[in-house]
Amino acid sequence: MGYNNYDEFADGYASDNEKTPFNTLYERPAILALAGDVRGCRVLDAGCGAGGHAAALIGRAAVVTGVDLSTNMLRIARHRVGPDVALHHADLRAPLPFDDHAFDLVLSSLVMHYLPAWEPTLDEFHRLLVPHGRLVLSTRHPFADQRINGTDDYFGTYAFTDTWIRNGRRMPMRFWHRPLRAMLAAFHSTGFIVDDIAEPDPQPAMASIDPITYRRLSRTPQFIFFALTSR
């Protein structure tokens, strides 16, 4: 079994994600806040996983299309969002099966840190967006990476590994660290303007549900969030 095998762990991962406050009380509220008012917007959920964000966007009256590399994650997402939502098996490192300017908003939650290069994917997002369309994304915070990657090299771009426990099973993961300046350079070179950078606090409800994680996230960010506009 290789790294990042979401097909192998899809059911356990999806179940855990709906329980962990990292997602329900930290990442998801933050990225949806950056997305703002999506009523009537054509939204691409790029790396839709088990459909949690897609369901939330649909609940806010967006017209959602989802893509993901994991067929098992798409199966779970289909059960969650119903038969009428367009879901596609696709690799974000390759061209996507949509026309130019097909979307008003691209939302990409915790996907970019799996990619060795950001520019090809950002170029594709830019192609898919209408002029002055919006991209909101979350990724691992580069400072958080250094707690587990065993190096003091903040400024490099390199792969590192970690092991997650999901539903009682070990899940080997590989991520790509890149510094903030590399992220900003990738946005600039692919035609995006940065409107906002967010390092949000966890939701107050986490304090009683998981006080240890709440204290840690209140002092040190785990993820970083960007809101961008195509130019």
Short mmCIF file of C-alpha atoms in Angstrom, two decimals:
data_model
loop_
_atom_site.label_atom_id
_atom_site.label_comp_id
_atom_site.label_asym_id
_atom_site.label_seq_id
_atom_site.Cartn_x
_atom_site.Cartn_y
_atom_site.Cartn_z
CA MET A 1 0.00 0.00 0.00
CA GLY A 2 1.38 3.41 -0.96
CA TYR A 3 0.93 6.85 0.51
CA ASN A 4 -2.32 8.85 0.56
CA ASN A 5 -4.42 5.82 -0.40
CA TYR A 6 -7.85 7.26 0.31
CA ASP A 7 -9.54 4.42 -1.56
CA GLU A 8 -8.19 2.02 1.06
CA PHE A 9 -9.34 4.11 4.03
CA ALA A 10 -12.32 5.99 2.60
CA ASP A 11 -15.04 4.77 4.94
CA GLY A 12 -13.05 5.14 8.13
CA TYR A 13 -11.59 8.47 7.06
CA ALA A 14 -14.98 9.91 6.12
CA SER A 15 -16.52 8.73 9.38
CA ASP A 16 -13.70 10.17 11.48
CA ASN A 17 -13.76 13.47 9.60
CA GLU A 18 -17.35 14.10 10.63
CA LYS A 19 -16.38 13.57 14.27
CA THR A 20 -13.07 15.38 14.53
CA PRO A 21 -13.26 19.04 15.54
CA PHE A 22 -10.33 19.75 13.21
CA ASN A 23 -12.83 19.59 10.37
CA THR A 24 -16.20 20.45 11.84
CA LEU A 25 -15.06 23.27 14.16
CA TYR A 26 -11.91 24.56 12.46
CA GLU A 27 -11.24 23.98 8.77
CA ARG A 28 -14.75 23.76 7.33
CA PRO A 29 -16.22 26.85 9.02
CA ALA A 30 -13.16 28.87 8.06
CA ILE A 31 -13.13 28.01 4.37
CA LEU A 32 -16.90 28.43 4.05
CA ALA A 33 -16.60 31.86 5.63
CA LEU A 34 -14.05 32.82 2.97
CA ALA A 35 -16.36 31.49 0.26
CA GLY A 36 -19.04 33.90 1.45
CA ASP A 37 -22.38 34.20 -0.30
CA VAL A 38 -22.54 31.42 -2.90
CA ARG A 39 -26.23 31.58 -3.80
CA GLY A 40 -26.57 30.70 -7.48
CA CYS A 41 -22.80 30.39 -7.95
CA ARG A 42 -21.34 27.59 -10.04
CA VAL A 43 -18.82 26.07 -7.65
CA LEU A 44 -16.14 23.49 -8.35
CA ASP A 45 -15.26 21.55 -5.20
CA ALA A 46 -11.75 20.52 -6.21
CA GLY A 47 -10.85 17.50 -4.12
CA CYS A 48 -14.36 17.02 -2.78
CA GLY A 49 -13.55 13.89 -0.79
CA ALA A 50 -16.58 12.51 1.02
CA GLY A 51 -18.72 15.51 0.13
CA GLY A 52 -18.84 17.44 3.39
CA HIS A 53 -18.01 20.80 1.85
CA ALA A 54 -20.14 20.09 -1.21
CA ALA A 55 -23.15 19.39 0.99
CA ALA A 56 -22.58 22.61 2.90
CA LEU A 57 -22.31 24.60 -0.33
CA ILE A 58 -25.48 23.01 -1.70
CA GLY A 59 -27.18 23.96 1.55
CA ARG A 60 -26.20 27.55 0.78
CA ALA A 61 -27.86 27.36 -2.65
CA ALA A 62 -24.71 26.90 -4.75
CA VAL A 63 -24.65 24.80 -7.92
CA VAL A 64 -21.86 22.37 -7.06
CA THR A 65 -19.64 20.12 -9.16
CA GLY A 66 -17.19 17.86 -7.35
CA VAL A 67 -14.00 16.16 -8.47
CA ASP A 68 -11.80 13.74 -6.56
CA LEU A 69 -9.07 11.20 -7.25
CA SER A 70 -10.57 8.55 -4.96
CA THR A 71 -13.44 6.52 -6.37
CA ASN A 72 -14.42 5.35 -2.90
CA MET A 73 -14.57 8.91 -1.63
CA LEU A 74 -16.78 9.78 -4.58
CA ARG A 75 -19.04 6.86 -3.68
CA ILE A 76 -19.48 8.28 -0.18
CA ALA A 77 -19.97 11.78 -1.57
CA ARG A 78 -22.66 10.51 -3.94
CA HIS A 79 -24.58 9.04 -1.03
CA ARG A 80 -24.26 12.33 0.80
CA VAL A 81 -25.20 14.85 -1.90
CA GLY A 82 -27.69 12.77 -3.87
CA PRO A 83 -28.03 11.75 -7.52
CA ASP A 84 -28.39 15.18 -9.10
CA VAL A 85 -24.98 16.64 -8.24
CA ALA A 86 -22.23 16.23 -10.85
CA LEU A 87 -19.30 14.26 -9.42
CA HIS A 88 -16.26 13.34 -11.50
CA HIS A 89 -13.27 11.09 -10.99
CA ALA A 90 -10.32 13.34 -11.84
CA ASP A 91 -6.71 14.08 -10.95
CA LEU A 92 -5.96 17.71 -10.07
CA ARG A 93 -2.48 17.28 -11.51
CA ALA A 94 -4.03 16.87 -14.98
CA PRO A 95 -6.45 18.90 -17.13
CA LEU A 96 -10.02 18.73 -15.87
CA PRO A 97 -13.00 17.81 -18.09
CA PHE A 98 -14.70 21.21 -18.12
CA ASP A 99 -14.98 24.12 -20.53
CA ASP A 100 -13.18 27.41 -20.05
CA HIS A 101 -14.92 29.81 -17.63
CA ALA A 102 -17.26 27.06 -16.37
CA PHE A 103 -17.22 28.17 -12.72
CA ASP A 104 -17.68 31.28 -10.62
CA LEU A 105 -15.82 29.84 -7.64
CA VAL A 106 -13.30 27.06 -7.07
CA LEU A 107 -13.06 25.74 -3.51
CA SER A 108 -10.18 23.42 -2.67
CA SER A 109 -10.00 22.12 0.88
CA LEU A 110 -6.76 20.58 2.17
CA VAL A 111 -5.62 19.31 -1.21
CA MET A 112 -2.73 21.50 -2.35
CA HIS A 113 -0.29 20.05 0.21
CA TYR A 114 -0.40 16.74 -1.68
CA LEU A 115 0.93 18.32 -4.88
CA PRO A 116 4.65 18.56 -5.67
CA ALA A 117 3.97 21.57 -7.93
CA TRP A 118 1.15 24.06 -7.54
CA GLU A 119 1.42 25.96 -10.81
CA PRO A 120 -0.18 23.40 -13.18
CA THR A 121 -3.20 23.00 -10.90
CA LEU A 122 -3.55 26.75 -10.36
CA ASP A 123 -3.29 27.33 -14.11
CA GLU A 124 -6.17 24.91 -14.58
CA PHE A 125 -8.26 26.60 -11.90
CA HIS A 126 -7.62 29.92 -13.63
CA ARG A 127 -8.79 28.48 -16.96
CA LEU A 128 -11.99 27.17 -15.40
CA LEU A 129 -12.93 30.41 -13.66
CA VAL A 130 -14.88 33.26 -15.19
CA PRO A 131 -12.92 36.54 -15.42
CA HIS A 132 -12.49 37.85 -11.89
CA GLY A 133 -13.70 34.51 -10.55
CA ARG A 134 -12.78 33.44 -7.04
CA LEU A 135 -10.58 30.70 -5.63
CA VAL A 136 -10.65 29.80 -1.94
CA LEU A 137 -8.34 27.13 -0.61
CA SER A 138 -6.88 25.71 2.56
CA THR A 139 -3.61 23.88 2.99
CA ARG A 140 -1.25 22.81 5.73
CA HIS A 141 0.37 25.77 7.44
CA PRO A 142 4.12 25.73 6.72
CA PHE A 143 4.92 26.32 10.39
CA ALA A 144 2.79 23.32 11.38
CA ASP A 145 4.78 21.11 9.01
CA GLN A 146 7.95 21.63 10.98
CA ARG A 147 6.49 19.94 14.06
CA ILE A 148 6.52 16.58 12.28
CA ASN A 149 8.85 16.69 9.28
CA GLY A 150 12.10 16.33 11.22
CA THR A 151 13.92 19.26 9.62
CA ASP A 152 14.53 22.90 10.41
CA ASP A 153 14.37 23.84 6.70
CA TYR A 154 11.44 26.24 6.48
CA PHE A 155 12.34 27.77 3.11
CA GLY A 156 12.71 24.59 1.08
CA THR A 157 10.03 22.81 -0.93
CA TYR A 158 10.18 19.09 -0.18
CA ALA A 159 8.13 15.99 0.60
CA PHE A 160 7.75 14.58 4.10
CA THR A 161 5.74 11.72 5.57
CA ASP A 162 3.42 11.17 8.50
CA THR A 163 1.18 8.37 9.76
CA TRP A 164 -2.47 8.94 10.57
CA ILE A 165 -4.70 6.62 12.55
CA ARG A 166 -8.16 6.39 11.02
CA ASN A 167 -10.80 4.02 12.36
CA GLY A 168 -8.06 2.15 14.22
CA ARG A 169 -5.85 1.65 11.15
CA ARG A 170 -2.54 3.20 10.19
CA MET A 171 -2.68 5.45 7.14
CA PRO A 172 0.72 6.44 5.67
CA MET A 173 0.66 9.97 4.28
CA ARG A 174 3.00 12.07 2.16
CA PHE A 175 2.77 15.86 2.05
CA TRP A 176 4.71 18.64 0.38
CA HIS A 177 6.08 21.46 2.48
CA ARG A 178 6.49 24.87 0.87
CA PRO A 179 7.08 28.24 2.52
CA LEU A 180 4.60 31.08 2.36
CA ARG A 181 6.72 32.93 -0.18
CA ALA A 182 6.53 29.93 -2.56
CA MET A 183 2.75 29.83 -2.20
CA LEU A 184 2.44 33.54 -2.97
CA ALA A 185 4.80 33.24 -5.93
CA ALA A 186 2.68 30.41 -7.36
CA PHE A 187 -0.49 32.51 -7.07
CA HIS A 188 1.16 35.49 -8.74
CA SER A 189 2.65 33.49 -11.61
CA THR A 190 -0.69 31.86 -12.46
CA GLY A 191 -2.74 35.04 -12.57
CA PHE A 192 -4.32 35.27 -9.12
CA ILE A 193 -4.58 38.24 -6.78
CA VAL A 194 -4.55 37.46 -3.06
CA ASP A 195 -7.55 39.10 -1.41
CA ASP A 196 -7.20 37.56 2.04
CA ILE A 197 -4.97 35.26 4.06
CA ALA A 198 -6.59 33.70 7.11
CA GLU A 199 -5.15 31.94 10.14
CA PRO A 200 -8.45 31.42 11.96
CA ASP A 201 -9.14 30.58 15.56
CA PRO A 202 -11.02 27.36 16.26
CA GLN A 203 -14.74 27.67 16.90
CA PRO A 204 -15.56 28.34 20.59
CA ALA A 205 -17.54 25.09 20.82
CA MET A 206 -14.27 23.15 20.50
CA ALA A 207 -13.18 24.36 23.94
CA SER A 208 -15.57 21.96 25.67
CA ILE A 209 -15.42 19.14 23.10
CA ASP A 210 -11.62 18.90 22.76
CA PRO A 211 -9.94 21.40 25.10
CA ILE A 212 -6.40 20.21 24.37
CA THR A 213 -6.76 20.72 20.61
CA TYR A 214 -8.60 23.98 21.21
CA ARG A 215 -5.72 25.38 23.27
CA ARG A 216 -3.16 24.26 20.70
CA LEU A 217 -5.04 25.72 17.73
CA SER A 218 -5.61 28.93 19.65
CA ARG A 219 -1.82 29.31 19.92
CA THR A 220 -0.45 27.67 16.77
CA PRO A 221 -2.18 27.40 13.36
CA GLN A 222 -2.56 24.03 11.68
CA PHE A 223 -3.86 25.28 8.33
CA ILE A 224 -3.59 28.46 6.29
CA PHE A 225 -6.42 29.79 4.10
CA PHE A 226 -6.39 31.98 1.00
CA ALA A 227 -9.07 33.90 -0.86
CA LEU A 228 -8.00 34.86 -4.39
CA THR A 229 -9.40 36.49 -7.51
CA SER A 230 -8.39 35.62 -11.06
CA ARG A 231 -7.03 38.50 -13.12
#
